[in-house]
mmCIF file of C-alpha atoms in Angstrom:
data_model
loop_
_atom_site.group_PDB
_atom_site.id
_atom_site.type_symbol
_atom_site.label_atom_id
_atom_site.label_comp_id
_atom_site.label_asym_id
_atom_site.label_seq_id
_atom_site.Cartn_x
_atom_site.Cartn_y
_atom_site.Cartn_z
ATOM 1 C CA UNK K 11 8.796 3.053 -20.466
ATOM 2 C CA UNK K 12 8.234 -0.449 -21.809
ATOM 3 C CA UNK K 13 4.563 -0.169 -20.823
ATOM 4 C CA UNK K 14 3.811 2.188 -23.705
ATOM 5 C CA UNK K 15 2.726 0.539 -26.958
ATOM 6 C CA UNK K 16 1.234 1.559 -30.274
ATOM 7 C CA UNK K 17 -2.456 2.356 -29.988
ATOM 8 C CA UNK K 18 -4.323 0.275 -32.608
ATOM 9 C CA UNK K 19 -7.815 1.560 -31.781
ATOM 10 C CA UNK K 20 -9.727 4.758 -32.507
ATOM 11 C CA UNK K 21 -9.458 5.807 -28.854
ATOM 12 C CA UNK K 22 -6.853 8.577 -28.470
ATOM 13 C CA UNK K 23 -4.307 8.031 -25.730
ATOM 14 C CA UNK K 24 -4.986 10.227 -22.723
ATOM 15 C CA UNK K 25 -1.910 12.210 -21.722
ATOM 16 C CA UNK K 26 -1.288 13.559 -18.223
ATOM 17 C CA UNK K 27 1.163 16.494 -17.932
ATOM 18 C CA UNK K 28 4.434 15.632 -16.246
ATOM 19 C CA UNK K 29 3.982 18.345 -13.540
ATOM 20 C CA UNK K 30 0.985 16.351 -12.260
ATOM 21 C CA UNK K 31 3.154 13.254 -11.750
ATOM 22 C CA UNK K 32 5.927 15.336 -10.228
ATOM 23 C CA UNK K 33 3.585 17.118 -7.797
ATOM 24 C CA UNK K 34 1.971 13.881 -6.630
ATOM 25 C CA UNK K 35 5.389 12.262 -6.187
ATOM 26 C CA UNK K 36 6.845 15.133 -4.147
ATOM 27 C CA UNK K 37 3.777 15.614 -1.932
ATOM 28 C CA UNK K 38 3.353 11.885 -1.280
ATOM 29 C CA UNK K 39 7.050 11.572 -0.438
ATOM 30 C CA UNK K 40 6.752 14.409 2.093
ATOM 31 C CA UNK K 41 3.565 12.970 3.624
ATOM 32 C CA UNK K 42 4.864 9.433 4.022
ATOM 33 C CA UNK K 43 8.204 10.606 5.421
ATOM 34 C CA UNK K 44 6.194 12.655 7.927
ATOM 35 C CA UNK K 45 4.388 9.470 8.999
ATOM 36 C CA UNK K 46 7.651 7.579 9.470
ATOM 37 C CA UNK K 47 9.278 10.427 11.438
ATOM 38 C CA UNK K 48 6.168 10.824 13.600
ATOM 39 C CA UNK K 49 6.198 7.144 14.540
ATOM 40 C CA UNK K 50 9.915 7.286 15.349
ATOM 41 C CA UNK K 51 9.634 10.407 17.546
ATOM 42 C CA UNK K 52 6.494 9.497 19.498
ATOM 43 C CA UNK K 53 7.101 6.648 21.944
ATOM 44 C CA UNK K 54 3.351 6.062 22.208
ATOM 45 C CA UNK K 55 3.449 4.934 18.587
ATOM 46 C CA UNK K 56 6.234 2.397 19.125
ATOM 47 C CA UNK K 57 4.074 -0.671 18.538
ATOM 48 C CA UNK K 58 4.055 -3.488 15.953
ATOM 49 C CA UNK K 59 0.991 -2.066 14.210
ATOM 50 C CA UNK K 60 2.665 1.299 13.562
ATOM 51 C CA UNK K 61 5.818 -0.499 12.431
ATOM 52 C CA UNK K 62 3.726 -2.231 9.789
ATOM 53 C CA UNK K 63 2.116 1.106 8.892
ATOM 54 C CA UNK K 64 5.601 2.605 8.443
ATOM 55 C CA UNK K 65 6.440 -0.287 6.142
ATOM 56 C CA UNK K 66 3.287 0.398 4.136
ATOM 57 C CA UNK K 67 4.213 4.098 3.957
ATOM 58 C CA UNK K 68 7.674 3.162 2.686
ATOM 59 C CA UNK K 69 6.248 0.922 -0.042
ATOM 60 C CA UNK K 70 3.810 3.691 -1.013
ATOM 61 C CA UNK K 71 6.694 6.131 -1.310
ATOM 62 C CA UNK K 72 8.714 3.743 -3.481
ATOM 63 C CA UNK K 73 5.792 3.296 -5.877
ATOM 64 C CA UNK K 74 5.068 7.005 -6.198
ATOM 65 C CA UNK K 75 8.692 8.132 -6.555
ATOM 66 C CA UNK K 76 9.477 5.321 -9.007
ATOM 67 C CA UNK K 77 6.648 6.263 -11.342
ATOM 68 C CA UNK K 78 7.622 9.937 -11.078
ATOM 69 C CA UNK K 79 11.196 9.116 -12.133
ATOM 70 C CA UNK K 80 9.978 6.861 -14.924
ATOM 71 C CA UNK K 81 7.693 9.558 -16.306
ATOM 72 C CA UNK K 82 10.589 12.014 -16.076
ATOM 73 C CA UNK K 83 12.637 9.628 -18.228
ATOM 74 C CA UNK K 84 9.769 9.371 -20.727
ATOM 75 C CA UNK K 85 9.557 13.173 -20.874
ATOM 76 C CA UNK K 86 13.295 13.357 -21.620
ATOM 77 C CA UNK K 87 12.945 10.683 -24.304
ATOM 78 C CA UNK K 88 10.083 12.557 -25.956
ATOM 79 C CA UNK K 89 12.284 15.654 -26.413
ATOM 80 C CA UNK K 90 15.199 13.583 -27.717
ATOM 81 C CA UNK K 91 17.407 13.788 -24.629
ATOM 82 C CA UNK K 92 17.195 10.057 -23.874
ATOM 83 C CA UNK K 93 16.941 6.869 -25.923
ATOM 84 C CA UNK K 94 14.004 4.608 -25.148
ATOM 85 C CA UNK K 95 15.680 1.469 -26.476
ATOM 86 C CA UNK K 96 19.248 1.985 -25.290
ATOM 87 C CA UNK K 97 20.847 -0.676 -23.123
ATOM 88 C CA UNK K 98 21.416 1.558 -20.040
ATOM 89 C CA UNK K 99 17.882 2.954 -20.316
ATOM 90 C CA UNK K 100 16.403 -0.540 -20.618
ATOM 91 C CA UNK K 101 18.273 -1.761 -17.540
ATOM 92 C CA UNK K 102 17.232 1.316 -15.569
ATOM 93 C CA UNK K 103 13.645 0.777 -16.653
ATOM 94 C CA UNK K 104 13.843 -2.841 -15.427
ATOM 95 C CA UNK K 105 15.072 -1.573 -12.061
ATOM 96 C CA UNK K 106 12.142 0.832 -11.835
ATOM 97 C CA UNK K 107 9.694 -1.899 -12.811
ATOM 98 C CA UNK K 108 11.196 -4.109 -10.111
ATOM 99 C CA UNK K 109 10.776 -1.362 -7.507
ATOM 100 C CA UNK K 110 7.178 -0.805 -8.586
ATOM 101 C CA UNK K 111 6.468 -4.522 -8.413
ATOM 102 C CA UNK K 112 8.139 -4.706 -4.996
ATOM 103 C CA UNK K 113 5.947 -1.856 -3.795
ATOM 104 C CA UNK K 114 2.811 -3.604 -5.022
ATOM 105 C CA UNK K 115 3.676 -6.963 -3.429
ATOM 106 C CA UNK K 116 4.972 -5.251 -0.286
ATOM 107 C CA UNK K 117 1.743 -3.301 0.170
ATOM 108 C CA UNK K 118 -0.247 -6.533 0.055
ATOM 109 C CA UNK K 119 2.072 -8.226 2.555
ATOM 110 C CA UNK K 120 1.920 -5.170 4.816
ATOM 111 C CA UNK K 121 -1.887 -5.203 4.760
ATOM 112 C CA UNK K 122 -1.834 -8.910 5.560
ATOM 113 C CA UNK K 123 0.523 -8.331 8.507
ATOM 114 C CA UNK K 124 -1.640 -5.460 9.782
ATOM 115 C CA UNK K 125 -4.790 -7.579 9.480
ATOM 116 C CA UNK K 126 -3.208 -10.387 11.521
ATOM 117 C CA UNK K 127 -1.957 -7.866 14.089
ATOM 118 C CA UNK K 128 -5.454 -6.362 14.475
ATOM 119 C CA UNK K 129 -6.967 -9.842 14.814
ATOM 120 C CA UNK K 130 -4.585 -10.712 17.645
ATOM 121 C CA UNK K 131 -5.158 -7.325 19.296
ATOM 122 C CA UNK K 132 -8.930 -7.716 19.341
ATOM 123 C CA UNK K 133 -9.429 -11.409 20.053
ATOM 124 C CA UNK K 134 -6.273 -12.268 22.027
ATOM 125 C CA UNK K 135 -5.811 -8.970 23.875
ATOM 126 C CA UNK K 136 -4.412 -10.525 27.079
ATOM 127 C CA UNK K 137 -1.723 -12.439 25.163
ATOM 128 C CA UNK K 138 -1.036 -9.770 22.528
ATOM 129 C CA UNK K 139 2.240 -8.459 23.997
ATOM 130 C CA UNK K 140 3.552 -12.019 24.306
ATOM 131 C CA UNK K 141 2.526 -12.998 20.786
ATOM 132 C CA UNK K 142 3.396 -9.810 18.865
ATOM 133 C CA UNK K 143 6.620 -8.438 20.321
ATOM 134 C CA UNK K 144 8.652 -5.665 18.686
ATOM 135 C CA UNK K 145 11.430 -8.168 17.963
ATOM 136 C CA UNK K 146 8.973 -10.485 16.246
ATOM 137 C CA UNK K 147 7.505 -7.555 14.313
ATOM 138 C CA UNK K 148 11.013 -6.624 13.139
ATOM 139 C CA UNK K 149 11.605 -10.188 11.960
ATOM 140 C CA UNK K 150 8.313 -10.165 10.054
ATOM 141 C CA UNK K 151 9.231 -6.876 8.376
ATOM 142 C CA UNK K 152 12.656 -8.234 7.431
ATOM 143 C CA UNK K 153 11.074 -11.300 5.837
ATOM 144 C CA UNK K 154 8.532 -9.133 4.005
ATOM 145 C CA UNK K 155 11.148 -6.795 2.508
ATOM 146 C CA UNK K 156 13.540 -9.592 1.478
ATOM 147 C CA UNK K 157 10.725 -11.676 -0.006
ATOM 148 C CA UNK K 158 9.296 -8.705 -1.894
ATOM 149 C CA UNK K 159 12.698 -7.787 -3.306
ATOM 150 C CA UNK K 160 13.358 -11.322 -4.561
ATOM 151 C CA UNK K 161 9.855 -11.755 -5.983
ATOM 152 C CA UNK K 162 10.007 -8.363 -7.743
ATOM 153 C CA UNK K 163 13.280 -9.171 -9.492
ATOM 154 C CA UNK K 164 12.023 -12.602 -10.574
ATOM 155 C CA UNK K 165 8.700 -11.232 -11.828
ATOM 156 C CA UNK K 166 10.295 -8.513 -13.946
ATOM 157 C CA UNK K 167 13.119 -10.747 -15.185
ATOM 158 C CA UNK K 168 10.818 -13.574 -16.306
ATOM 159 C CA UNK K 169 7.558 -11.694 -16.880
ATOM 160 C CA UNK K 170 7.506 -12.684 -20.553
ATOM 161 C CA UNK K 171 6.910 -16.305 -19.487
ATOM 162 C CA UNK K 172 3.201 -17.074 -19.335
ATOM 163 C CA UNK K 173 3.617 -19.090 -16.132
ATOM 164 C CA UNK K 174 5.039 -16.071 -14.299
ATOM 165 C CA UNK K 175 2.209 -13.873 -15.574
ATOM 166 C CA UNK K 176 -0.371 -16.369 -14.322
ATOM 167 C CA UNK K 177 1.379 -16.628 -10.947
ATOM 168 C CA UNK K 178 1.326 -12.834 -10.626
ATOM 169 C CA UNK K 179 -2.418 -12.675 -11.299
ATOM 170 C CA UNK K 180 -3.177 -15.617 -8.994
ATOM 171 C CA UNK K 181 -1.056 -14.097 -6.227
ATOM 172 C CA UNK K 182 -3.012 -10.843 -6.418
ATOM 173 C CA UNK K 183 -6.415 -12.563 -6.349
ATOM 174 C CA UNK K 184 -5.535 -15.005 -3.542
ATOM 175 C CA UNK K 185 -3.940 -12.276 -1.416
ATOM 176 C CA UNK K 186 -6.988 -10.032 -1.709
ATOM 177 C CA UNK K 187 -9.255 -12.984 -0.894
ATOM 178 C CA UNK K 188 -7.250 -13.843 2.249
ATOM 179 C CA UNK K 189 -7.221 -10.251 3.503
ATOM 180 C CA UNK K 190 -10.939 -9.813 2.796
ATOM 181 C CA UNK K 191 -11.682 -13.081 4.602
ATOM 182 C CA UNK K 192 -9.699 -11.936 7.649
ATOM 183 C CA UNK K 193 -11.540 -8.628 7.856
ATOM 184 C CA UNK K 194 -14.986 -10.164 7.315
ATOM 185 C CA UNK K 195 -14.271 -12.871 9.889
ATOM 186 C CA UNK K 196 -12.931 -10.246 12.292
ATOM 187 C CA UNK K 197 -16.034 -8.083 12.082
ATOM 188 C CA UNK K 198 -18.366 -11.096 12.358
ATOM 189 C CA UNK K 199 -16.648 -12.130 15.593
ATOM 190 C CA UNK K 200 -16.680 -8.501 16.705
ATOM 191 C CA UNK K 201 -20.478 -8.426 16.593
ATOM 192 C CA UNK K 202 -20.648 -11.517 18.800
ATOM 193 C CA UNK K 203 -18.154 -10.074 21.302
ATOM 194 C CA UNK K 204 -19.990 -6.741 21.341
ATOM 195 C CA UNK K 205 -23.216 -8.524 22.303
ATOM 196 C CA UNK K 206 -21.433 -10.356 25.122
ATOM 197 C CA UNK K 207 -19.984 -7.096 26.462
ATOM 198 C CA UNK K 208 -23.374 -5.399 26.247
ATOM 199 C CA UNK K 209 -24.873 -8.229 28.294
ATOM 200 C CA UNK K 210 -22.468 -7.614 31.207
ATOM 201 C CA UNK K 211 -23.826 -5.849 34.327
ATOM 202 C CA UNK K 212 -23.729 -2.050 34.208
ATOM 203 C CA UNK K 213 -20.308 -0.677 35.170
ATOM 204 C CA UNK K 214 -18.478 -4.007 35.062
ATOM 205 C CA UNK K 215 -17.612 -3.830 31.383
ATOM 206 C CA UNK K 216 -16.960 -0.107 30.980
ATOM 207 C CA UNK K 217 -13.179 -0.285 30.633
ATOM 208 C CA UNK K 218 -13.413 -3.378 28.477
ATOM 209 C CA UNK K 219 -15.985 -1.635 26.287
ATOM 210 C CA UNK K 220 -13.689 1.382 25.786
ATOM 211 C CA UNK K 221 -10.708 -0.809 24.915
ATOM 212 C CA UNK K 222 -12.869 -2.838 22.558
ATOM 213 C CA UNK K 223 -14.153 0.318 20.861
ATOM 214 C CA UNK K 224 -10.616 1.619 20.392
ATOM 215 C CA UNK K 225 -9.449 -1.671 18.838
ATOM 216 C CA UNK K 226 -12.451 -1.818 16.519
ATOM 217 C CA UNK K 227 -11.817 1.783 15.441
ATOM 218 C CA UNK K 228 -8.277 0.755 14.511
ATOM 219 C CA UNK K 229 -9.596 -2.238 12.567
ATOM 220 C CA UNK K 230 -12.068 0.000 10.724
ATOM 221 C CA UNK K 231 -9.268 2.427 9.824
ATOM 222 C CA UNK K 232 -7.214 -0.374 8.316
ATOM 223 C CA UNK K 233 -10.254 -1.637 6.437
ATOM 224 C CA UNK K 234 -10.619 1.823 4.883
ATOM 225 C CA UNK K 235 -6.918 1.811 3.964
ATOM 226 C CA UNK K 236 -7.291 -1.584 2.299
ATOM 227 C CA UNK K 237 -10.346 -0.407 0.368
ATOM 228 C CA UNK K 238 -8.448 2.635 -0.908
ATOM 229 C CA UNK K 239 -5.553 0.373 -1.946
ATOM 230 C CA UNK K 240 -7.861 -1.843 -4.013
ATOM 231 C CA UNK K 241 -9.560 1.130 -5.685
ATOM 232 C CA UNK K 242 -6.264 2.848 -6.552
ATOM 233 C CA UNK K 243 -4.340 -0.200 -7.759
ATOM 234 C CA UNK K 244 -7.093 -2.245 -9.461
ATOM 235 C CA UNK K 245 -7.207 -0.227 -12.757
ATOM 236 C CA UNK K 246 -3.410 -0.414 -13.086
ATOM 237 C CA UNK K 247 -3.455 -4.145 -12.345
ATOM 238 C CA UNK K 248 -6.269 -4.685 -14.859
ATOM 239 C CA UNK K 249 -4.093 -2.879 -17.399
ATOM 240 C CA UNK K 250 -1.355 -5.490 -16.852
ATOM 241 C CA UNK K 251 -3.869 -8.319 -17.242
ATOM 242 C CA UNK K 252 -5.117 -6.826 -20.518
ATOM 243 C CA UNK K 253 -1.536 -6.707 -21.818
ATOM 244 C CA UNK K 254 -1.349 -10.466 -21.246
ATOM 245 C CA UNK K 255 -4.851 -11.476 -22.360
ATOM 246 C CA UNK K 256 -5.752 -9.248 -25.335
ATOM 247 C CA UNK K 257 -2.834 -7.071 -26.410
ATOM 248 C CA UNK K 258 -4.182 -6.502 -29.933
ATOM 249 C CA UNK K 259 -7.928 -6.187 -29.296
ATOM 250 C CA UNK K 260 -9.285 -2.673 -30.140
ATOM 251 C CA UNK K 261 -11.609 -2.668 -27.128
ATOM 252 C CA UNK K 262 -8.713 -3.539 -24.842
ATOM 253 C CA UNK K 263 -6.684 -0.814 -26.504
ATOM 254 C CA UNK K 264 -9.392 1.697 -25.585
ATOM 255 C CA UNK K 265 -8.928 0.778 -21.940
ATOM 256 C CA UNK K 266 -5.158 0.900 -22.286
ATOM 257 C CA UNK K 267 -5.404 4.404 -23.731
ATOM 258 C CA UNK K 268 -6.254 5.502 -20.171
ATOM 259 C CA UNK K 269 -2.975 4.105 -18.821
ATOM 260 C CA UNK K 270 -1.604 7.424 -17.560
ATOM 261 C CA UNK K 271 -4.821 8.075 -15.624
ATOM 262 C CA UNK K 272 -4.428 4.650 -14.024
ATOM 263 C CA UNK K 273 -0.876 5.575 -13.042
ATOM 264 C CA UNK K 274 -2.098 8.834 -11.499
ATOM 265 C CA UNK K 275 -4.684 6.884 -9.490
ATOM 266 C CA UNK K 276 -2.049 4.380 -8.389
ATOM 267 C CA UNK K 277 0.301 7.161 -7.268
ATOM 268 C CA UNK K 278 -2.566 8.877 -5.464
ATOM 269 C CA UNK K 279 -2.707 5.914 -3.090
ATOM 270 C CA UNK K 280 0.510 7.151 -1.494
ATOM 271 C CA UNK K 281 -1.101 10.582 -1.247
ATOM 272 C CA UNK K 282 -4.363 9.436 0.378
ATOM 273 C CA UNK K 283 -3.048 7.015 3.010
ATOM 274 C CA UNK K 284 -1.309 9.605 5.262
ATOM 275 C CA UNK K 285 -4.489 11.707 5.214
ATOM 276 C CA UNK K 286 -6.439 8.696 6.475
ATOM 277 C CA UNK K 287 -3.867 8.106 9.228
ATOM 278 C CA UNK K 288 -4.192 11.710 10.373
ATOM 279 C CA UNK K 289 -7.991 11.724 10.181
ATOM 280 C CA UNK K 290 -8.512 8.433 12.027
ATOM 281 C CA UNK K 291 -5.679 8.455 14.605
ATOM 282 C CA UNK K 292 -5.831 11.138 17.304
ATOM 283 C CA UNK K 293 -2.337 10.248 18.573
ATOM 284 C CA UNK K 294 -0.788 10.494 15.143
ATOM 285 C CA UNK K 295 -2.695 13.701 14.404
ATOM 286 C CA UNK K 296 -1.420 15.218 17.658
ATOM 287 C CA UNK K 297 2.140 14.204 16.742
ATOM 288 C CA UNK K 298 1.820 15.824 13.304
ATOM 289 C CA UNK K 299 0.611 19.029 14.930
ATOM 290 C CA UNK K 300 3.570 19.148 17.312
ATOM 291 C CA UNK K 301 6.061 18.430 14.530
ATOM 292 C CA UNK K 302 4.697 21.081 12.168
ATOM 293 C CA UNK K 303 3.707 23.853 14.590
ATOM 294 C CA UNK K 304 6.115 23.563 17.520
ATOM 295 C CA UNK K 305 9.740 24.548 17.270
ATOM 296 C CA UNK K 306 10.576 22.883 20.592
ATOM 297 C CA UNK K 307 9.337 19.282 20.801
ATOM 298 C CA UNK K 308 9.727 19.066 24.614
ATOM 299 C CA UNK K 309 7.747 22.246 25.282
ATOM 300 C CA UNK K 310 4.877 20.935 23.173
ATOM 301 C CA UNK K 311 4.770 17.514 24.846
#
C-alpha cells in the first residue's frame, strides 16, 4: 500500500480491477502447487534440478499471493473498511513487502543455482552425482531461503537509506549479469562439444549425442524461464528505481501511473512458469496428466 503516491502529472493512473489480481493469484497458486506435488510424487523427478525448480515455484507463489493480499487490503481501504496509515496495517504492509522482496531475491538465487546445476550436468556429467547430491542440494536451498529472508527484512526495514537502495539496484544488475554470463558461456562451450561429438565415428557417439541433446534441451528450457523472469519483473523493478531517482518528475510519474499493470505482469510470471515446465518437460507433463486424469495413481503408472 505504501507504493501508491499522489500522481503529479497529466497521465491518469491506470487501474486494474481487483478480480484480475485475485484470479491470477488463485490460478498461479494452483499451478505452482501442482508442480511441487508432481515433483514429490514422481520419483523420476527427484533430482537437484527439480528441487531448485520447486524452490522457484514456491517463490513465484509467494510473490503472486502476497500482491493479491495487498491489493485486497487496498480494496478494503478504498471502501473505508481499513485504514491505510494505521499501525497494524503499516506493519502488515511491511511484512508483505518483505515477502515480495524475498520472492524477488529468491527467484534470482534459484535461477543462479539452476544455472550452476545445468553447467555441471552438461560439462561434468561423469562427476555430476558426486558433485551435486540431494543432500548438498538441500543445504543450498536452506542457505538460499535463510539468506533471502534476512536480506528481505533488512531491505524493507532500511530501504529509506540511500545506501540500501543502491545495494538493491547493484545486486539486481550484478545477479543478472552473472546468470547471463553463465548461460552464454554454457552455450558457447556447447557448440564446441557438439562439434566434437559430430566428429566421432558413426555409431560410437549415439548415446552420448542423445544425452547431450537432452541436457541442452533442459538448459534451453531454463534459459526461456530466465528470459520470462526478466521480462515480467523488469518493469516493476524499474518502477522502484524511478521512486528513488526521480520521484517528483512528471515524466517519471507517467511511467508510475502504469504501476498496477506492472504488478499484473510481475504476478503473471508465476502463471507462465508452470506452463513452460509442462510444455518443455515430457516427464513433468506426463505426471500432470496422471495427477489430473487418473483417480488411481498406481494404475496409471
